[in-house]
Coordinates of C-alpha atoms and ligand atoms in Angstrom, one line a residue:
X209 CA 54.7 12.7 52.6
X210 CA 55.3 16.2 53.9
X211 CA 52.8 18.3 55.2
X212 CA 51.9 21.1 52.4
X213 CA 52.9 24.6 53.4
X214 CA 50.3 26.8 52.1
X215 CA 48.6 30.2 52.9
X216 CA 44.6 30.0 54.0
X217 CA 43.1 32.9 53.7
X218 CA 42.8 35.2 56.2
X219 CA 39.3 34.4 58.0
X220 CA 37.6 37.6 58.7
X221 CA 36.8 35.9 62.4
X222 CA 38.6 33.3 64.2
X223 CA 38.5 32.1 67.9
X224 CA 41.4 29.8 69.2
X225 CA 40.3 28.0 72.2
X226 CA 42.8 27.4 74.8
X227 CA 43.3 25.3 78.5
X228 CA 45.3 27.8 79.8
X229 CA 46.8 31.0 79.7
X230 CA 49.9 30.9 76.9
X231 CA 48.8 27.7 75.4
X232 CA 47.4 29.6 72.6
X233 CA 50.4 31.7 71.9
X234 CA 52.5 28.5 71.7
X235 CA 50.3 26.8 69.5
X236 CA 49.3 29.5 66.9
X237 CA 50.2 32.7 68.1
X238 CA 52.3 33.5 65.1
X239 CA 49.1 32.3 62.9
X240 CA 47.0 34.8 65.3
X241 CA 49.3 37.9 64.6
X242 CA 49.2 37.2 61.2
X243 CA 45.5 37.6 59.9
X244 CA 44.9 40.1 63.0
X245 CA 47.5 41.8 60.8
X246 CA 45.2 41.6 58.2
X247 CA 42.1 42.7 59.4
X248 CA 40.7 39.3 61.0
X249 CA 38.5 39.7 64.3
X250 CA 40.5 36.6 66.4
X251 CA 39.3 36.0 70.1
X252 CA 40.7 34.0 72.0
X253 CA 38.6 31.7 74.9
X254 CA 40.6 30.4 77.6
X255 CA 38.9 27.4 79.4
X256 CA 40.8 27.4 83.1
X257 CA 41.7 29.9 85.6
X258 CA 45.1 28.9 85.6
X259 CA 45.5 28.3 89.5
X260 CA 48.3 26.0 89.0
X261 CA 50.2 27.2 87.0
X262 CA 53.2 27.7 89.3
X263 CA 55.7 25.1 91.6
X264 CA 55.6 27.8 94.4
X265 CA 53.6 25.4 97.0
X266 CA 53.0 28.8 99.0
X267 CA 51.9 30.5 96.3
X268 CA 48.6 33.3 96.7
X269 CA 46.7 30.9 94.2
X270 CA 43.9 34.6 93.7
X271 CA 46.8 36.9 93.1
X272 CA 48.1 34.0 90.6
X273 CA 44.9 34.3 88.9
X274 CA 44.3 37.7 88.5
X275 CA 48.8 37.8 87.5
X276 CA 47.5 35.5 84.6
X277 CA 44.4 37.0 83.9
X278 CA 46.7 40.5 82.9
X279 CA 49.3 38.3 81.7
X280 CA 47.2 36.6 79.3
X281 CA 45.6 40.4 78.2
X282 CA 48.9 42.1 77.9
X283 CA 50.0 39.0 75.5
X284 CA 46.6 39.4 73.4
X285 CA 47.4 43.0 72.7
X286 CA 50.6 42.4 71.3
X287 CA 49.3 39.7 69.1
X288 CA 46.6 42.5 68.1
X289 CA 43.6 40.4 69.1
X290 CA 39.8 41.4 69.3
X291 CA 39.8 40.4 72.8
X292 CA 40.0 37.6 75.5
X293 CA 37.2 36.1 77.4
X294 CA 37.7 33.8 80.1
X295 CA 35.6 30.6 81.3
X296 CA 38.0 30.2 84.5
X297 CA 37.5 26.9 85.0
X298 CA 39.1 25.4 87.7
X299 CA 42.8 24.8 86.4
X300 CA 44.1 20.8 86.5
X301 CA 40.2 20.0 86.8
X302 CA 38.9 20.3 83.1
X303 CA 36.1 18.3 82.2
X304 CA 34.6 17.8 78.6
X305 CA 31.2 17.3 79.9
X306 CA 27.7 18.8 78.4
X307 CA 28.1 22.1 81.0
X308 CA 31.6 22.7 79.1
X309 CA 30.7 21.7 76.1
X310 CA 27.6 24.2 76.2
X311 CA 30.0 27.1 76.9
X312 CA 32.2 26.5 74.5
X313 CA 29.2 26.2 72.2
X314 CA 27.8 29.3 73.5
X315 CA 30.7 31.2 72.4
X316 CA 31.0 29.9 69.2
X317 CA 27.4 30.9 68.1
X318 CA 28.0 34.1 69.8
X319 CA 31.2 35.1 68.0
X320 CA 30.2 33.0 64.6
X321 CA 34.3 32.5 63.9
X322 CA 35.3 31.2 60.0
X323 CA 37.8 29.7 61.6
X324 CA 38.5 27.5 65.0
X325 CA 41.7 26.7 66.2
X326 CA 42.1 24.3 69.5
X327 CA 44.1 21.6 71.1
X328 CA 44.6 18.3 69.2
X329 CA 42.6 15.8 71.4
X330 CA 44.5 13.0 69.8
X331 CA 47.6 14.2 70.2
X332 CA 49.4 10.8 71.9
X333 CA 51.2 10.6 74.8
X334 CA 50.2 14.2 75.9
X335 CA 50.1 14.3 79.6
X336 CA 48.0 17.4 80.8
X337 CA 44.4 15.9 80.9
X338 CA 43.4 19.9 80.6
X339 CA 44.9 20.2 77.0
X340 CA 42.7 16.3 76.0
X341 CA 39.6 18.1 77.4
X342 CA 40.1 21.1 76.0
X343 CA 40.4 19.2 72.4
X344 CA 37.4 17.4 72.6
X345 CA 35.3 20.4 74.0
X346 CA 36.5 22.6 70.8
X347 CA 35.6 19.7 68.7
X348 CA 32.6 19.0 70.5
X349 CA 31.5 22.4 71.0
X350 CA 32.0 23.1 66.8
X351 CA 29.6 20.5 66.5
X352 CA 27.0 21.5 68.7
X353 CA 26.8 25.1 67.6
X354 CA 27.0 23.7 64.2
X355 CA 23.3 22.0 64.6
X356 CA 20.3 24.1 66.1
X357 CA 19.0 21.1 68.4
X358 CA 22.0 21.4 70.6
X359 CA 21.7 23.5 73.6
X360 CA 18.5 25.0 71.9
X361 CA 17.8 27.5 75.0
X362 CA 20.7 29.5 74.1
X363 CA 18.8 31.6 72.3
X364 CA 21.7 32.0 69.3
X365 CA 21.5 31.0 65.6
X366 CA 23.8 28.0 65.1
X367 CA 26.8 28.6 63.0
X368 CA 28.9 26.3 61.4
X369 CA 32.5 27.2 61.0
X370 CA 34.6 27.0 57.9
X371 CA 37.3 25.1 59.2
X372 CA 38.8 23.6 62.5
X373 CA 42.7 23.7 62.9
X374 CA 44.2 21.7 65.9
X375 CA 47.2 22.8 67.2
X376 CA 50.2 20.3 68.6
X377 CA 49.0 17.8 66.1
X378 CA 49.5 14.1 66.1
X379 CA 49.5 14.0 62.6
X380 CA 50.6 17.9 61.0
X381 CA 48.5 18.2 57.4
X382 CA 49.4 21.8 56.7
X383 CA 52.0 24.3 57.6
X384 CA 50.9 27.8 57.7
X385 CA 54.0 30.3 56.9
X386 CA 54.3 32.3 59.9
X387 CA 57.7 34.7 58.4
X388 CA 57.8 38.1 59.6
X389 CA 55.2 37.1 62.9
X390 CA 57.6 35.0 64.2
X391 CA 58.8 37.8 66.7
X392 CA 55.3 39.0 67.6
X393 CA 54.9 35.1 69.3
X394 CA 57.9 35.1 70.9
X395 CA 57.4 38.9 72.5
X396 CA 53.5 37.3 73.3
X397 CA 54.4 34.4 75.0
X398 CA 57.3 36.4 77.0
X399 CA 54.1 38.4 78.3
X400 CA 53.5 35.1 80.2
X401 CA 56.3 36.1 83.0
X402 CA 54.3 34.1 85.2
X403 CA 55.3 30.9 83.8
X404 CA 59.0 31.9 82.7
X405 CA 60.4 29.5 85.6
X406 CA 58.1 26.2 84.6
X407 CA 57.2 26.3 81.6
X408 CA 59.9 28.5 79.6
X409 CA 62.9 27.8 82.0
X410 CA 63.7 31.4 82.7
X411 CA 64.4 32.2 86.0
X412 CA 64.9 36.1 86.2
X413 CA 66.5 36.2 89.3
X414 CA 69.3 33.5 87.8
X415 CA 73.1 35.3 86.9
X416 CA 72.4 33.8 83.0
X417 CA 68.7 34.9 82.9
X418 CA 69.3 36.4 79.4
X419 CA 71.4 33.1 78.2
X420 CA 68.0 31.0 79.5
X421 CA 65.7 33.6 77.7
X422 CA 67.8 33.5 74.4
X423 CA 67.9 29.9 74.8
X424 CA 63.6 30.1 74.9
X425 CA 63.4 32.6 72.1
X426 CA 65.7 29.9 70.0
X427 CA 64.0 27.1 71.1
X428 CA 61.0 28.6 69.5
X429 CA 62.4 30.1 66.5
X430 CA 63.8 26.5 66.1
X431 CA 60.9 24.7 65.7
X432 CA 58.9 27.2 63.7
X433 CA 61.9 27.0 61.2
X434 CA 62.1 22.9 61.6
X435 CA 58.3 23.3 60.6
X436 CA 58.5 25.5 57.6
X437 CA 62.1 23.3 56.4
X438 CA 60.0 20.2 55.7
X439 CA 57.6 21.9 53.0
X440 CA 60.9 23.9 51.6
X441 CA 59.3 26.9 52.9
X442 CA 60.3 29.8 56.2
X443 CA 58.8 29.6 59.4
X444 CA 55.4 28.0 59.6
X445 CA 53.2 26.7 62.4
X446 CA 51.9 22.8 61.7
X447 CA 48.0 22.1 62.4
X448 CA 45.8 19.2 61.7
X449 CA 43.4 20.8 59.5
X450 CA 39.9 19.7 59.5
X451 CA 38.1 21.2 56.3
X452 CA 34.8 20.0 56.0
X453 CA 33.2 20.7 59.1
Ligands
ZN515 ZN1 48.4 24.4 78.9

């Protein structure tokens, strides 16, 4: 059975919780743009510092940080997000232990989100352990600031989400239409220049740069419109969608 494509309604908060710098903005940037077009509040909580994020062995690991850090800022902006915060967690190193999972609680009850978007834990076969973690500490952070007796010294009322929507899915339940905020990913996750060589095989200083940057910005037109195709609809972005939380 195909996924449905249909429209949720714009949350009036929303906080998409990601391992690293740009994994957001591949996941659900396009979703992002779209109700911050519409007046939602989305913040975006990155778990890791990003430190490894490059195959330059002699890289200046701080100056790759603070590169990401503005990176990662610059990329929010053009997505019109509320703002970034950053837990800068050693990159490569995540843990989904009770110290995580009460900061990812923390800012959960702190920014009281409708809506939560994160990394699909069960996603099979994935091989960064930082995007499992991250999956299970926004699932298991939802459910501690859902219920008061978690984390109690906090000092912040617990708030229960509306819904959870996990990103890179093992098993895609609904297709959000994404036409028209297509573009605004793509130009976000080219804000990443950091990770052009690695991750979006760009390499600036290459004679066909622009042929290998074309061939990223199809790449990720391709899939959104792949997505969208299977529900007879434009570009969408597929989540698991978890509605009863
Ligand atoms: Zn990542």
């Amino acid at each position: 059975m195909s996924p449905a494509a249909a429209e949720l309604p714009p949350p009036a908060r929303a906080l998409a919780i990601g391992a690293h710098p740009d994994d957001v903005e591949f996941g659900c940037g396009a979703t992002l743009a779209k109700w911050a077009a519409a007046g939602a509040a989305a913040t975006l909580l990155v778990l890791t510092d990003g430190s490894k994020g490059t195959w330059d062995s002699d890289a200046d690991l701080a100056a790759l940080v603070a590169t990401r850090h503005r990176e990662q800022d610059e990329a929010a902006a053009v997505l019109g997000l509320a703002g970034v915060e950053f837990l800068d967690l050693p990159d490569g190193e995540l843990a989904d232990g009770l110290t995580e999972r009460a900061l990812v609680c923390e800012a959960v009850r702190r920014l009281r989100p409708d809506v939560v978007l994160g990394h699909d834990p069960w996603k099979r076969y994935r091989l960064h352990p930082d995007h499992r973690h991250a999956g299970w500490l926004t699932l298991d952070g939802v459910v501690a600031a859902r219920d008061p007796h978690f984390f109690p010294d906090q000092g912040l009322p617990a708030h229960r989400p509306r819904r959870v929507l996990l990103f890179e899915a093992e098993e895609v339940d609904h297709l959000e239409p994404v036409d028209g905020f297509l573009d605004t990913k793509i130009r976000a996750l080219l804000c990443h220049r950091s990770q052009w060589p690695a991750t979006m095989r760009i390499d600036a200083s290459a004679p066909d740069h622009d042929a290998q940057l074309e061939g990223f910005v199809g790449r990720v037109r391709s899939e959104a419109e792949a997505a969208g195709r299977a529900a007879g609809t434009g570009p969408a972005e597929g989540f698991k969608l978890l509605d009863k939380v």
